[in-house]
């Protein structure tokens, strides 16, 4: 009985070993064929892009021929893995090509089949697939899905609404700003930077009228975004909007205003900025504004002497440092001697 059990165990073990070797062989064969297929797709796509961007004048390639070639190498709706790999190649290629060829690629991408692959992701429930699908859509300039992306700008998931907002900027440019006041979720600093950079990359010419339409928004993130756009495009005509937020009640809005103001040399507004200085409740932000005033105007002795008389020691030291380094050592010495004499330190 023991021998029969042992023989059975050996047979089962041998069967498992055979199945394992068959599985390994199958996987190796599949991977080899898959790698060969991916190389074919990559090489064919590279050749298509090259011939499209730098066509032979005597024998130019047509978009119909490109579509047929894509189907021939397996870019079909029934083979989604091939389609997804092509999408990855398309996005990677577009990021590495700039100038006129970048815009030519947009036209080419509008004629290559894998549209439904990206929109299918957007229509799924999972947030990760939604975000990836939106990103693929705007990277490949699939404007026909704009209406499906617009509602996602207020999606509960941060990454989905982030990609949707970037998509609106890509497709609509300056007109996308009209959605800013209607955003229900906060636009983070990182997202503000992405929106500004994407807007500047794609739409170099500023449209001030479109920007002014959202000046009335009371959302703090909208105010910060507007000021960052003004800074990025160097819109000196809109500097008053930045100045009006130097004394805003929100710390982050004031911080954005001071940061953006530092990109401009507004010598004609110095007196106005000095008035805002006294209405700023945070010392660190007052110090930043003192630096700006010092770097962009002549020394105003009365202003800095008034700062020496304030109750905050940091502001006093900053004012004393500026006066001392600007040739007013005697004024600083005289002020502090008066302070010490009042305390009786030098009394005989």
Short mmCIF file of C-alpha atoms in Angstrom, two decimals:
data_model
loop_
_atom_site.label_atom_id
_atom_site.label_comp_id
_atom_site.label_asym_id
_atom_site.label_seq_id
_atom_site.Cartn_x
_atom_site.Cartn_y
_atom_site.Cartn_z
CA UNK A 1 0.00 0.00 0.00
CA UNK A 2 2.84 2.35 0.85
CA UNK A 3 4.54 1.65 -2.47
CA UNK A 4 1.31 2.37 -4.38
CA UNK A 5 0.93 5.72 -2.58
CA UNK A 6 4.56 6.56 -3.32
CA UNK A 7 4.11 5.74 -7.00
CA UNK A 8 0.96 7.89 -7.10
CA UNK A 9 2.79 10.80 -5.47
CA UNK A 10 5.65 10.46 -7.97
CA UNK A 11 3.20 10.43 -10.88
CA UNK A 12 1.41 13.52 -9.57
CA UNK A 13 4.74 15.26 -9.01
CA UNK A 14 5.90 14.34 -12.49
CA UNK A 15 2.64 15.59 -13.97
CA UNK A 16 2.98 18.89 -12.09
CA UNK A 17 6.57 19.22 -13.30
CA UNK A 18 5.53 18.58 -16.89
CA UNK A 19 2.72 21.13 -16.64
CA UNK A 20 5.13 23.63 -15.12
CA UNK A 21 7.61 23.20 -18.00
CA UNK A 22 4.80 23.50 -20.52
CA UNK A 23 3.62 26.72 -18.83
CA UNK A 24 7.13 28.17 -18.83
CA UNK A 25 7.58 27.28 -22.48
CA UNK A 26 4.24 28.83 -23.36
CA UNK A 27 5.07 32.04 -21.46
CA UNK A 28 8.48 32.31 -23.12
CA UNK A 29 6.99 31.79 -26.57
CA UNK A 30 4.23 34.32 -25.85
CA UNK A 31 6.65 36.92 -24.56
CA UNK A 32 8.94 36.45 -27.54
CA UNK A 33 6.06 36.88 -29.96
CA UNK A 34 4.66 39.79 -27.95
CA UNK A 35 8.02 41.55 -27.91
CA UNK A 36 8.30 41.03 -31.65
CA UNK A 37 4.82 42.48 -32.11
CA UNK A 38 5.56 45.53 -29.94
CA UNK A 39 8.77 46.18 -31.86
CA UNK A 40 6.80 45.99 -35.09
CA UNK A 41 4.25 48.52 -33.78
CA UNK A 42 6.99 50.83 -32.51
CA UNK A 43 9.05 50.68 -35.72
CA UNK A 44 5.99 51.11 -37.92
CA UNK A 45 4.76 54.07 -35.89
CA UNK A 46 8.21 55.69 -35.99
CA UNK A 47 8.27 55.28 -39.76
CA UNK A 48 4.75 56.71 -40.09
CA UNK A 49 5.64 59.77 -37.98
CA UNK A 50 8.86 60.30 -39.91
CA UNK A 51 7.14 60.07 -43.31
CA UNK A 52 4.32 62.34 -42.15
CA UNK A 53 6.50 65.05 -40.65
CA UNK A 54 9.12 64.90 -43.42
CA UNK A 55 7.19 63.69 -46.48
CA UNK A 56 8.64 62.75 -49.84
CA UNK A 57 7.42 65.47 -52.21
CA UNK A 58 7.08 63.02 -55.08
CA UNK A 59 5.32 60.34 -53.07
CA UNK A 60 3.63 61.90 -49.97
CA UNK A 61 1.94 59.59 -47.48
CA UNK A 62 -1.82 59.99 -47.08
CA UNK A 63 -3.85 59.68 -43.90
CA UNK A 64 -5.91 56.88 -45.43
CA UNK A 65 -2.75 54.86 -46.04
CA UNK A 66 -1.68 55.46 -42.46
CA UNK A 67 -5.02 54.17 -41.14
CA UNK A 68 -4.76 51.02 -43.28
CA UNK A 69 -1.20 50.43 -42.11
CA UNK A 70 -2.22 50.76 -38.47
CA UNK A 71 -4.99 48.20 -38.91
CA UNK A 72 -2.59 45.89 -40.74
CA UNK A 73 -0.19 45.72 -37.78
CA UNK A 74 -2.99 44.99 -35.30
CA UNK A 75 -4.22 48.40 -34.13
CA UNK A 76 -7.90 47.47 -33.84
CA UNK A 77 -10.59 47.79 -31.23
CA UNK A 78 -10.54 44.05 -30.65
CA UNK A 79 -6.86 44.18 -29.63
CA UNK A 80 -6.83 46.68 -26.80
CA UNK A 81 -3.32 45.84 -25.61
CA UNK A 82 -1.94 46.87 -28.99
CA UNK A 83 -4.05 50.01 -28.93
CA UNK A 84 -2.84 50.95 -25.44
CA UNK A 85 0.79 50.46 -26.45
CA UNK A 86 0.27 52.72 -29.47
CA UNK A 87 -1.31 55.39 -27.22
CA UNK A 88 1.79 55.27 -25.00
CA UNK A 89 4.00 55.75 -28.06
CA UNK A 90 1.87 58.63 -29.31
CA UNK A 91 2.04 60.51 -26.01
CA UNK A 92 5.78 59.90 -25.64
CA UNK A 93 6.41 61.13 -29.18
CA UNK A 94 4.31 64.27 -28.79
CA UNK A 95 6.16 65.29 -25.63
CA UNK A 96 9.53 65.05 -27.36
CA UNK A 97 8.60 67.07 -30.48
CA UNK A 98 8.05 70.83 -30.38
CA UNK A 99 7.31 73.68 -32.77
CA UNK A 100 5.41 73.25 -36.02
CA UNK A 101 5.84 69.49 -35.98
CA UNK A 102 4.06 69.35 -32.62
CA UNK A 103 0.96 70.87 -34.22
CA UNK A 104 1.26 68.59 -37.26
CA UNK A 105 1.23 65.60 -34.93
CA UNK A 106 -2.13 66.74 -33.55
CA UNK A 107 -3.65 66.38 -37.01
CA UNK A 108 -2.05 62.97 -37.46
CA UNK A 109 -3.28 61.76 -34.08
CA UNK A 110 -6.83 62.77 -34.93
CA UNK A 111 -6.76 60.25 -37.79
CA UNK A 112 -5.27 57.26 -35.95
CA UNK A 113 -7.92 54.78 -34.71
CA UNK A 114 -7.59 54.27 -30.91
CA UNK A 115 -10.13 56.83 -29.74
CA UNK A 116 -12.52 54.60 -27.85
CA UNK A 117 -9.74 53.13 -25.73
CA UNK A 118 -9.25 56.40 -23.84
CA UNK A 119 -12.90 57.40 -23.54
CA UNK A 120 -13.73 53.90 -22.32
CA UNK A 121 -11.41 54.50 -19.38
CA UNK A 122 -13.12 57.81 -18.64
CA UNK A 123 -16.48 56.04 -18.51
CA UNK A 124 -15.31 53.45 -15.99
CA UNK A 125 -15.96 53.75 -12.25
CA UNK A 126 -12.36 53.65 -10.96
CA UNK A 127 -10.69 57.04 -10.42
CA UNK A 128 -7.29 55.87 -11.69
CA UNK A 129 -8.62 54.75 -15.07
CA UNK A 130 -10.69 57.94 -15.36
CA UNK A 131 -7.64 60.14 -14.74
CA UNK A 132 -5.49 58.14 -17.19
CA UNK A 133 -8.20 58.29 -19.85
CA UNK A 134 -8.60 62.07 -19.52
CA UNK A 135 -4.85 62.55 -19.74
CA UNK A 136 -4.64 60.45 -22.91
CA UNK A 137 -7.52 62.38 -24.46
CA UNK A 138 -5.98 65.82 -24.02
CA UNK A 139 -2.47 64.60 -24.85
CA UNK A 140 -3.79 63.31 -28.19
CA UNK A 141 -6.07 66.35 -28.70
CA UNK A 142 -9.31 64.35 -28.94
CA UNK A 143 -11.57 67.40 -28.74
CA UNK A 144 -14.67 65.39 -29.64
CA UNK A 145 -14.87 64.23 -26.00
CA UNK A 146 -14.77 67.68 -24.47
CA UNK A 147 -18.43 67.62 -23.38
CA UNK A 148 -17.84 64.42 -21.41
CA UNK A 149 -14.82 65.88 -19.63
CA UNK A 150 -16.38 69.23 -18.60
CA UNK A 151 -18.56 67.76 -15.78
CA UNK A 152 -15.49 66.00 -14.31
CA UNK A 153 -13.84 69.32 -13.41
CA UNK A 154 -15.71 69.05 -10.07
CA UNK A 155 -15.19 65.32 -9.55
CA UNK A 156 -14.81 64.24 -5.93
CA UNK A 157 -11.44 62.63 -6.65
CA UNK A 158 -8.50 65.04 -6.70
CA UNK A 159 -6.65 63.35 -9.58
CA UNK A 160 -9.70 63.08 -11.83
CA UNK A 161 -10.68 66.73 -11.48
CA UNK A 162 -7.01 67.77 -11.81
CA UNK A 163 -6.70 66.08 -15.19
CA UNK A 164 -10.12 67.38 -16.27
CA UNK A 165 -9.11 70.96 -15.47
CA UNK A 166 -5.88 70.57 -17.44
CA UNK A 167 -7.90 69.15 -20.35
CA UNK A 168 -10.12 72.26 -20.37
CA UNK A 169 -7.03 74.47 -20.54
CA UNK A 170 -5.61 72.43 -23.43
CA UNK A 171 -8.83 72.43 -25.44
CA UNK A 172 -10.24 75.87 -24.65
CA UNK A 173 -7.20 77.96 -23.75
CA UNK A 174 -8.08 81.29 -22.15
CA UNK A 175 -11.79 80.54 -22.44
CA UNK A 176 -11.30 77.70 -19.94
CA UNK A 177 -10.83 80.31 -17.20
CA UNK A 178 -14.55 81.03 -17.19
CA UNK A 179 -15.04 77.73 -15.34
CA UNK A 180 -12.77 78.78 -12.46
CA UNK A 181 -15.45 80.60 -10.38
CA UNK A 182 -17.72 77.55 -10.63
CA UNK A 183 -15.23 75.04 -9.24
CA UNK A 184 -16.55 73.64 -5.98
CA UNK A 185 -13.33 71.99 -4.80
CA UNK A 186 -10.18 73.87 -3.86
CA UNK A 187 -7.52 74.15 -6.57
CA UNK A 188 -4.24 73.28 -4.86
CA UNK A 189 -1.03 75.23 -5.35
CA UNK A 190 0.44 72.41 -7.44
CA UNK A 191 -2.63 72.40 -9.68
CA UNK A 192 -2.48 76.19 -10.06
CA UNK A 193 1.11 75.90 -11.24
CA UNK A 194 0.18 73.18 -13.74
CA UNK A 195 -2.70 75.24 -15.13
CA UNK A 196 -0.54 78.34 -15.54
CA UNK A 197 2.34 76.45 -17.14
CA UNK A 198 0.09 74.54 -19.53
CA UNK A 199 -1.71 77.75 -20.51
CA UNK A 200 1.60 79.50 -21.17
CA UNK A 201 3.03 76.58 -23.16
CA UNK A 202 0.06 76.37 -25.51
CA UNK A 203 -1.24 79.95 -25.66
CA UNK A 204 1.60 82.46 -25.59
CA UNK A 205 -0.53 85.48 -26.43
CA UNK A 206 -2.39 86.77 -23.35
CA UNK A 207 -6.10 87.52 -23.57
CA UNK A 208 -6.56 90.06 -20.82
CA UNK A 209 -10.30 90.43 -21.38
CA UNK A 210 -10.85 86.74 -20.71
CA UNK A 211 -8.82 87.06 -17.53
CA UNK A 212 -10.72 90.11 -16.29
CA UNK A 213 -14.01 88.26 -16.57
CA UNK A 214 -13.14 86.21 -13.48
CA UNK A 215 -11.77 89.08 -11.37
CA UNK A 216 -15.02 89.15 -9.44
CA UNK A 217 -14.60 85.62 -8.07
CA UNK A 218 -14.48 85.48 -4.27
CA UNK A 219 -12.79 82.05 -4.16
CA UNK A 220 -9.32 82.31 -2.65
CA UNK A 221 -7.78 79.80 -5.06
CA UNK A 222 -9.20 81.77 -8.01
CA UNK A 223 -7.52 84.95 -6.74
CA UNK A 224 -4.19 83.14 -6.37
CA UNK A 225 -4.49 81.61 -9.84
CA UNK A 226 -5.29 84.99 -11.44
CA UNK A 227 -2.24 86.59 -9.82
CA UNK A 228 0.01 83.74 -10.94
CA UNK A 229 -1.22 84.17 -14.52
CA UNK A 230 -0.52 87.91 -14.34
CA UNK A 231 2.98 87.14 -13.11
CA UNK A 232 3.70 84.45 -15.71
CA UNK A 233 2.63 86.66 -18.62
CA UNK A 234 4.19 89.81 -17.18
CA UNK A 235 0.93 91.79 -17.37
CA UNK A 236 1.99 95.08 -15.81
CA UNK A 237 -1.35 96.60 -16.81
CA UNK A 238 -2.99 94.28 -14.25
CA UNK A 239 -0.66 95.07 -11.36
CA UNK A 240 -3.47 96.84 -9.50
CA UNK A 241 -5.22 93.49 -9.06
CA UNK A 242 -2.17 92.14 -7.24
CA UNK A 243 -1.83 95.26 -5.09
CA UNK A 244 -5.47 95.09 -4.04
CA UNK A 245 -4.79 91.71 -2.39
CA UNK A 246 -1.72 92.66 -0.36
CA UNK A 247 -3.93 93.16 2.70
CA UNK A 248 -6.38 90.34 2.03
CA UNK A 249 -7.70 88.53 5.10
CA UNK A 250 -6.44 85.16 3.86
CA UNK A 251 -2.76 84.39 4.49
CA UNK A 252 -2.25 82.37 1.29
CA UNK A 253 -3.77 85.11 -0.87
CA UNK A 254 -1.43 87.69 0.67
CA UNK A 255 1.51 85.34 0.18
CA UNK A 256 0.63 84.89 -3.51
CA UNK A 257 0.24 88.66 -3.94
CA UNK A 258 3.66 89.39 -2.44
CA UNK A 259 5.27 86.57 -4.43
CA UNK A 260 3.78 87.79 -7.71
CA UNK A 261 4.56 91.44 -6.94
CA UNK A 262 8.26 90.56 -6.71
CA UNK A 263 8.24 89.81 -10.45
CA UNK A 264 7.51 93.47 -11.24
CA UNK A 265 9.40 96.70 -10.61
CA UNK A 266 6.53 99.04 -9.85
CA UNK A 267 8.35 102.21 -8.84
CA UNK A 268 5.28 104.38 -9.41
CA UNK A 269 3.23 102.40 -6.86
CA UNK A 270 5.67 102.46 -3.97
CA UNK A 271 3.66 104.92 -1.86
CA UNK A 272 0.57 102.78 -2.30
CA UNK A 273 2.53 99.68 -1.30
CA UNK A 274 3.78 101.46 1.83
CA UNK A 275 0.17 102.09 2.84
CA UNK A 276 -0.63 98.39 2.43
CA UNK A 277 2.40 97.50 4.58
CA UNK A 278 0.77 98.72 7.78
CA UNK A 279 -2.37 96.63 7.12
CA UNK A 280 -0.53 93.31 6.85
CA UNK A 281 -0.94 91.35 10.12
CA UNK A 282 1.96 88.86 9.69
CA UNK A 283 5.53 89.99 10.40
CA UNK A 284 7.19 87.59 7.94
CA UNK A 285 5.10 89.02 5.11
CA UNK A 286 5.87 92.58 6.24
CA UNK A 287 9.57 91.74 6.01
CA UNK A 288 9.12 90.52 2.44
CA UNK A 289 7.37 93.76 1.55
CA UNK A 290 10.12 95.84 3.19
CA UNK A 291 12.65 94.05 0.97
CA UNK A 292 10.57 94.85 -2.10
CA UNK A 293 10.23 98.54 -1.14
CA UNK A 294 13.97 98.80 -0.47
CA UNK A 295 14.96 97.18 -3.79
CA UNK A 296 12.57 99.22 -5.93
CA UNK A 297 12.76 102.75 -4.52
CA UNK A 298 15.07 105.39 -3.11
CA UNK A 299 15.62 105.44 0.63
CA UNK A 300 12.70 107.09 2.37
CA UNK A 301 14.25 108.17 5.66
CA UNK A 302 10.96 109.01 7.32
CA UNK A 303 9.44 105.63 6.42
CA UNK A 304 12.32 103.61 7.86
CA UNK A 305 12.61 105.81 10.93
CA UNK A 306 8.92 105.18 11.59
CA UNK A 307 9.64 101.46 11.35
CA UNK A 308 12.34 101.84 13.99
CA UNK A 309 9.69 103.14 16.37
CA UNK A 310 7.34 100.17 15.93
CA UNK A 311 6.83 97.68 18.73
CA UNK A 312 8.00 94.61 16.78
CA UNK A 313 11.69 93.80 17.23
CA UNK A 314 12.04 92.02 13.87
CA UNK A 315 10.76 95.03 11.96
CA UNK A 316 12.99 97.34 14.01
CA UNK A 317 16.08 95.27 13.22
CA UNK A 318 15.19 95.08 9.53
CA UNK A 319 14.75 98.86 9.31
CA UNK A 320 17.98 99.43 11.26
CA UNK A 321 19.88 97.10 8.93
CA UNK A 322 18.63 98.92 5.83
CA UNK A 323 19.46 102.36 7.24
CA UNK A 324 22.87 101.24 8.48
CA UNK A 325 23.85 99.77 5.09
CA UNK A 326 22.47 102.79 3.22
CA UNK A 327 24.72 105.39 4.89
CA UNK A 328 22.55 106.38 7.84
CA UNK A 329 24.65 104.89 10.64
CA UNK A 330 24.41 108.07 12.71
CA UNK A 331 20.60 107.97 12.60
CA UNK A 332 20.55 104.38 13.84
CA UNK A 333 23.12 105.07 16.56
CA UNK A 334 21.26 108.17 17.69
CA UNK A 335 17.98 106.29 17.87
CA UNK A 336 19.35 103.45 19.98
CA UNK A 337 21.31 105.80 22.23
CA UNK A 338 18.06 107.61 22.94
CA UNK A 339 16.41 104.31 23.74
CA UNK A 340 19.16 103.30 26.17
CA UNK A 341 19.27 106.75 27.78
CA UNK A 342 15.55 106.51 28.46
CA UNK A 343 16.10 103.29 30.37
CA UNK A 344 18.77 104.86 32.55
CA UNK A 345 21.58 102.59 31.33
CA UNK A 346 23.88 105.56 30.83
CA UNK A 347 22.68 107.59 33.75
CA UNK A 348 25.47 108.81 35.98
#
